[in-house]
mmCIF file of C-alpha atoms in Angstrom:
data_model
loop_
_atom_site.group_PDB
_atom_site.id
_atom_site.type_symbol
_atom_site.label_atom_id
_atom_site.label_comp_id
_atom_site.label_asym_id
_atom_site.label_seq_id
_atom_site.Cartn_x
_atom_site.Cartn_y
_atom_site.Cartn_z
ATOM 1 C CA MET E 1 -15.059 -102.797 3.079
ATOM 2 C CA LYS E 2 -15.371 -99.245 1.894
ATOM 3 C CA ASN E 3 -12.970 -97.767 -0.553
ATOM 4 C CA PRO E 4 -10.379 -95.413 0.967
ATOM 5 C CA LEU E 5 -10.640 -91.732 0.193
ATOM 6 C CA PRO E 6 -9.388 -90.921 -3.235
ATOM 7 C CA SER E 7 -6.107 -89.198 -3.070
ATOM 8 C CA SER E 8 -4.227 -86.862 -5.312
ATOM 9 C CA PRO E 9 -0.992 -87.890 -6.933
ATOM 10 C CA SER E 10 0.823 -86.141 -4.092
ATOM 11 C CA GLY E 11 -0.848 -88.295 -1.569
ATOM 12 C CA LEU E 12 -3.088 -85.558 -0.166
ATOM 13 C CA PRO E 13 -6.852 -85.867 -0.121
ATOM 14 C CA SER E 14 -8.481 -84.741 -3.342
ATOM 15 C CA PRO E 15 -10.505 -81.456 -3.275
ATOM 16 C CA ARG E 16 -13.479 -83.468 -4.381
ATOM 17 C CA SER E 17 -13.446 -85.224 -1.064
ATOM 18 C CA GLY E 18 -14.860 -82.174 0.732
ATOM 19 C CA PHE E 19 -11.521 -80.805 1.907
ATOM 20 C CA HIS E 20 -10.427 -77.409 0.476
ATOM 21 C CA VAL E 21 -6.829 -76.432 0.002
ATOM 22 C CA PHE E 22 -6.137 -72.685 0.287
ATOM 23 C CA GLN E 23 -3.071 -71.330 -1.471
ATOM 24 C CA CYS E 24 -1.611 -68.084 -0.112
ATOM 25 C CA SER E 25 0.094 -65.787 -2.600
ATOM 26 C CA PRO E 26 3.103 -63.761 -1.467
ATOM 27 C CA SER E 27 2.069 -60.432 0.141
ATOM 28 C CA VAL E 28 2.597 -57.236 -1.919
ATOM 29 C CA PRO E 29 4.023 -54.196 -0.095
ATOM 30 C CA SER E 30 1.558 -51.284 0.288
ATOM 31 C CA ALA E 31 2.024 -48.445 -2.178
ATOM 32 C CA SER E 32 0.769 -45.761 0.239
ATOM 33 C CA GLY E 33 3.120 -43.110 1.797
ATOM 34 C CA PHE E 34 6.265 -41.389 0.543
ATOM 35 C CA THR E 35 9.832 -42.458 0.724
ATOM 36 C CA LEU E 36 12.451 -40.189 2.231
ATOM 37 C CA VAL E 37 13.859 -39.386 -1.193
ATOM 38 C CA GLU E 38 10.429 -38.362 -2.481
ATOM 39 C CA MET E 39 9.909 -36.096 0.510
ATOM 40 C CA LEU E 40 13.273 -34.414 -0.050
ATOM 41 C CA VAL E 41 12.414 -33.815 -3.712
ATOM 42 C CA VAL E 42 9.105 -32.166 -2.753
ATOM 43 C CA VAL E 43 10.817 -29.932 -0.183
ATOM 44 C CA ALA E 44 13.448 -28.920 -2.740
ATOM 45 C CA ILE E 45 10.768 -27.991 -5.304
ATOM 46 C CA ILE E 46 8.889 -25.884 -2.738
ATOM 47 C CA ALA E 47 12.106 -24.080 -1.784
ATOM 48 C CA ILE E 48 12.863 -23.296 -5.422
ATOM 49 C CA LEU E 49 9.358 -21.944 -6.047
ATOM 50 C CA ALA E 50 9.523 -19.818 -2.897
ATOM 51 C CA SER E 51 12.863 -18.319 -3.935
ATOM 52 C CA ILE E 52 11.299 -17.310 -7.253
ATOM 53 C CA LEU E 53 7.949 -16.018 -5.998
ATOM 54 C CA ILE E 54 8.884 -14.123 -2.815
ATOM 55 C CA PRO E 55 11.055 -11.459 -4.550
ATOM 56 C CA SER E 56 8.345 -10.999 -7.181
ATOM 57 C CA VAL E 57 5.682 -10.433 -4.528
ATOM 58 C CA GLY E 58 7.922 -7.927 -2.724
ATOM 59 C CA ALA E 59 8.565 -5.981 -5.929
ATOM 60 C CA ALA E 60 4.845 -5.923 -6.715
ATOM 61 C CA GLN E 61 4.043 -4.559 -3.252
ATOM 62 C CA LYS E 62 6.645 -1.797 -3.597
ATOM 63 C CA SER E 63 5.280 -0.842 -6.997
ATOM 64 C CA ALA E 64 1.705 -0.796 -5.660
ATOM 65 C CA LYS E 65 2.668 1.515 -2.777
ATOM 66 C CA LYS E 66 4.428 3.906 -5.146
ATOM 67 C CA ARG E 67 1.408 3.991 -7.443
ATOM 68 C CA LYS E 68 -0.906 4.584 -4.475
ATOM 69 C CA ALA E 69 1.216 7.541 -3.354
ATOM 70 C CA GLU E 70 1.163 9.030 -6.868
ATOM 71 C CA VAL E 71 -2.636 8.761 -7.029
ATOM 72 C CA GLU E 72 -3.096 10.309 -3.591
ATOM 73 C CA CYS E 73 -0.646 13.153 -4.308
ATOM 74 C CA ASN E 74 -2.629 14.046 -7.403
ATOM 75 C CA ALA E 75 -5.923 13.735 -5.506
ATOM 76 C CA ILE E 76 -4.717 16.245 -2.902
ATOM 77 C CA LYS E 77 -3.445 18.612 -5.581
ATOM 78 C CA THR E 78 -6.759 18.498 -7.442
ATOM 79 C CA ALA E 79 -8.682 19.098 -4.215
ATOM 80 C CA VAL E 80 -6.615 22.194 -3.353
ATOM 81 C CA GLU E 81 -7.028 23.590 -6.871
ATOM 82 C CA GLN E 82 -10.809 23.101 -6.726
ATOM 83 C CA PHE E 83 -10.919 24.764 -3.315
ATOM 84 C CA PHE E 84 -9.000 27.738 -4.708
ATOM 85 C CA SER E 85 -11.343 27.914 -7.699
ATOM 86 C CA ASP E 86 -14.323 28.303 -5.349
ATOM 87 C CA PHE E 87 -12.842 30.522 -2.636
ATOM 88 C CA LYS E 88 -10.020 32.366 -4.456
ATOM 89 C CA TYR E 89 -7.612 31.560 -1.648
ATOM 90 C CA MET E 90 -5.757 28.500 -0.458
ATOM 91 C CA PRO E 91 -6.965 26.172 2.311
ATOM 92 C CA TRP E 92 -4.656 27.709 4.867
ATOM 93 C CA GLY E 93 -5.046 29.430 8.210
ATOM 94 C CA ASP E 94 -8.286 30.857 9.521
ATOM 95 C CA PRO E 95 -10.858 31.240 6.719
ATOM 96 C CA ASP E 96 -12.490 34.099 8.647
ATOM 97 C CA ASP E 97 -9.230 36.057 8.819
ATOM 98 C CA ALA E 98 -8.652 37.766 5.473
ATOM 99 C CA LYS E 99 -5.012 38.463 6.357
ATOM 100 C CA SER E 100 -4.235 34.747 6.677
ATOM 101 C CA ARG E 101 -5.607 33.947 3.243
ATOM 102 C CA VAL E 102 -2.694 35.429 1.294
ATOM 103 C CA GLY E 103 0.997 35.765 2.033
ATOM 104 C CA ASP E 104 4.205 33.898 1.359
ATOM 105 C CA ASP E 105 4.077 30.436 -0.098
ATOM 106 C CA ALA E 106 3.284 27.985 2.675
ATOM 107 C CA TRP E 107 3.985 24.333 3.346
ATOM 108 C CA THR E 108 2.184 22.044 5.760
ATOM 109 C CA GLN E 109 5.222 21.456 7.947
ATOM 110 C CA THR E 110 3.531 20.812 11.288
ATOM 111 C CA PRO E 111 0.702 18.439 12.237
ATOM 112 C CA ASP E 112 -1.619 21.369 13.024
ATOM 113 C CA GLU E 113 -1.000 22.976 9.617
ATOM 114 C CA HIS E 114 -1.647 19.658 7.912
ATOM 115 C CA LYS E 115 -4.832 18.998 9.885
ATOM 116 C CA ASN E 116 -6.134 22.500 9.171
ATOM 117 C CA ALA E 117 -5.690 22.076 5.421
ATOM 118 C CA MET E 118 -7.258 18.614 5.481
ATOM 119 C CA SER E 119 -10.291 19.779 7.464
ATOM 120 C CA LEU E 120 -10.991 22.591 4.985
ATOM 121 C CA LEU E 121 -10.669 20.185 2.066
ATOM 122 C CA ARG E 122 -12.917 17.582 3.676
ATOM 123 C CA GLY E 123 -15.859 19.924 4.060
ATOM 124 C CA GLU E 124 -15.253 22.075 7.123
ATOM 125 C CA ASN E 125 -15.550 25.255 5.061
ATOM 126 C CA LYS E 126 -18.208 27.902 4.440
ATOM 127 C CA LEU E 127 -19.712 25.968 1.547
ATOM 128 C CA ARG E 128 -19.692 22.713 3.517
ATOM 129 C CA LYS E 129 -18.279 21.171 0.367
ATOM 130 C CA ALA E 130 -15.938 18.196 0.421
ATOM 131 C CA TYR E 131 -13.088 18.383 -2.059
ATOM 132 C CA LEU E 132 -11.183 15.370 -0.792
ATOM 133 C CA GLU E 133 -13.022 12.102 -0.303
ATOM 134 C CA ILE E 134 -10.007 10.061 0.723
ATOM 135 C CA SER E 135 -9.965 9.257 4.410
ATOM 136 C CA THR E 136 -7.340 11.305 6.185
ATOM 137 C CA ARG E 137 -6.634 8.648 8.754
ATOM 138 C CA ASP E 138 -4.273 5.955 7.621
ATOM 139 C CA ALA E 139 -3.127 4.915 11.073
ATOM 140 C CA LYS E 140 0.562 4.296 11.565
ATOM 141 C CA ASP E 141 -0.137 1.197 13.618
ATOM 142 C CA SER E 142 -2.708 -0.325 15.901
ATOM 143 C CA SER E 143 -1.581 1.928 18.770
ATOM 144 C CA SER E 144 -2.122 5.224 16.928
ATOM 145 C CA SER E 145 -3.412 7.962 19.204
ATOM 146 C CA GLU E 146 -5.959 10.693 18.644
ATOM 147 C CA GLU E 147 -3.098 12.917 17.489
ATOM 148 C CA ASP E 148 -3.120 10.953 14.235
ATOM 149 C CA GLU E 149 -6.712 11.975 13.505
ATOM 150 C CA GLY E 150 -6.952 14.276 10.510
ATOM 151 C CA ILE E 151 -3.471 13.506 9.174
ATOM 152 C CA PHE E 152 -3.221 12.046 5.708
ATOM 153 C CA TYR E 153 -0.414 9.463 5.708
ATOM 154 C CA ASP E 154 1.304 8.084 2.642
ATOM 155 C CA PRO E 155 1.748 4.291 2.195
ATOM 156 C CA TRP E 156 4.940 4.453 4.284
ATOM 157 C CA LYS E 157 3.099 6.051 7.230
ATOM 158 C CA ASN E 158 4.510 9.554 6.785
ATOM 159 C CA PRO E 159 2.350 12.686 6.285
ATOM 160 C CA TYR E 160 2.025 14.162 2.820
ATOM 161 C CA HIS E 161 3.539 17.632 2.435
ATOM 162 C CA ILE E 162 1.518 20.305 0.632
ATOM 163 C CA GLY E 163 2.990 23.492 -0.790
ATOM 164 C CA MET E 164 0.564 26.293 -1.725
ATOM 165 C CA ASP E 165 0.910 29.411 -3.846
ATOM 166 C CA ARG E 166 -0.459 31.877 -1.301
ATOM 167 C CA ASN E 167 1.083 34.952 -2.943
ATOM 168 C CA LEU E 168 -0.655 34.062 -6.232
ATOM 169 C CA ASP E 169 2.441 34.271 -8.437
ATOM 170 C CA GLN E 170 1.656 30.942 -10.119
ATOM 171 C CA GLN E 171 4.609 29.149 -8.570
ATOM 172 C CA VAL E 172 5.705 27.425 -5.379
ATOM 173 C CA ASP E 173 9.160 27.527 -3.806
ATOM 174 C CA TYR E 174 10.572 24.427 -2.188
ATOM 175 C CA THR E 175 13.597 24.909 0.058
ATOM 176 C CA TYR E 176 15.633 22.101 1.518
ATOM 177 C CA GLY E 177 19.256 21.815 2.578
ATOM 178 C CA GLY E 178 19.999 25.433 1.795
ATOM 179 C CA SER E 179 18.852 25.214 -1.835
ATOM 180 C CA THR E 180 15.566 26.456 -3.266
ATOM 181 C CA LYS E 181 13.691 24.982 -6.199
ATOM 182 C CA THR E 182 10.827 26.850 -7.828
ATOM 183 C CA TYR E 183 7.951 24.949 -9.366
ATOM 184 C CA LYS E 184 5.527 26.507 -11.831
ATOM 185 C CA THR E 185 2.310 25.367 -10.205
ATOM 186 C CA ARG E 186 -0.255 26.553 -7.666
ATOM 187 C CA VAL E 187 0.050 23.401 -5.611
ATOM 188 C CA LEU E 188 2.897 21.005 -4.954
ATOM 189 C CA VAL E 189 2.251 17.776 -3.073
ATOM 190 C CA LEU E 190 5.005 15.378 -2.180
ATOM 191 C CA SER E 191 5.735 12.198 -0.291
ATOM 192 C CA ASN E 192 9.174 11.465 1.098
ATOM 193 C CA GLY E 193 8.903 8.000 -0.381
ATOM 194 C CA PRO E 194 10.005 4.651 1.022
ATOM 195 C CA ASP E 195 13.056 5.994 2.863
ATOM 196 C CA GLY E 196 11.046 8.718 4.619
ATOM 197 C CA GLU E 197 13.800 11.253 3.947
ATOM 198 C CA PRO E 198 13.083 14.567 2.149
ATOM 199 C CA ASP E 199 14.693 15.585 -1.121
ATOM 200 C CA THR E 200 15.987 12.152 -2.116
ATOM 201 C CA ASP E 201 15.664 10.217 -5.351
ATOM 202 C CA ASP E 202 12.703 8.159 -4.176
ATOM 203 C CA ASP E 203 10.515 11.186 -3.371
ATOM 204 C CA ILE E 204 7.127 11.227 -5.092
ATOM 205 C CA ARG E 205 5.862 14.676 -6.014
ATOM 206 C CA THR E 206 3.532 16.505 -8.347
ATOM 207 C CA PHE E 207 5.075 19.317 -10.339
ATOM 208 C CA ASP E 208 4.784 20.936 -13.747
ATOM 209 C CA LEU E 209 8.031 22.704 -14.512
ATOM 210 C CA ILE E 210 11.089 23.757 -12.525
ATOM 211 C CA LEU E 211 12.046 27.397 -13.032
ATOM 212 C CA ASP E 212 15.743 28.100 -12.470
#
């Protein structure tokens, strides 16, 4: 008679008998994914960072627009002065009409006056010389019409205003709201600034000295 299968102390067949006993360890929860609390913490951090960064970006954009307007005002002023140096009259009116070359101080108040000055400065003159390389079309929006062609807009989509010393007295008068200010300069260029209103504190202008 054959010997019975050897058994373990517990009474189960011994592993050496050809039977294998598999022991299962307790399952460990997966570490992937976020808990609700973790998600709320992330959202709170993003909100805090946004509240800090958004005002800073807005301030930087405002400062950049102001600087751009200052640079362009000075570029226009320099262009007019160089034009005067070559032609001995301001870029105003009909260049072929000697009577329109001199007269009272003039401001580019209407679109046609503005376009005329810009065209003369951009090379449509007897010398075919360009004094202003900046593009004079900064469209107000995607629906801008042909009427916007030739108008030099500031960063707030308003035309620059140019005052010229046409009577050659080395100064330009600026009148607004019943009061007149006199600036000791041949050319005065100004932007109405962010609010788009003339003669307010946020205006950007080139001037040398106010004469009372």
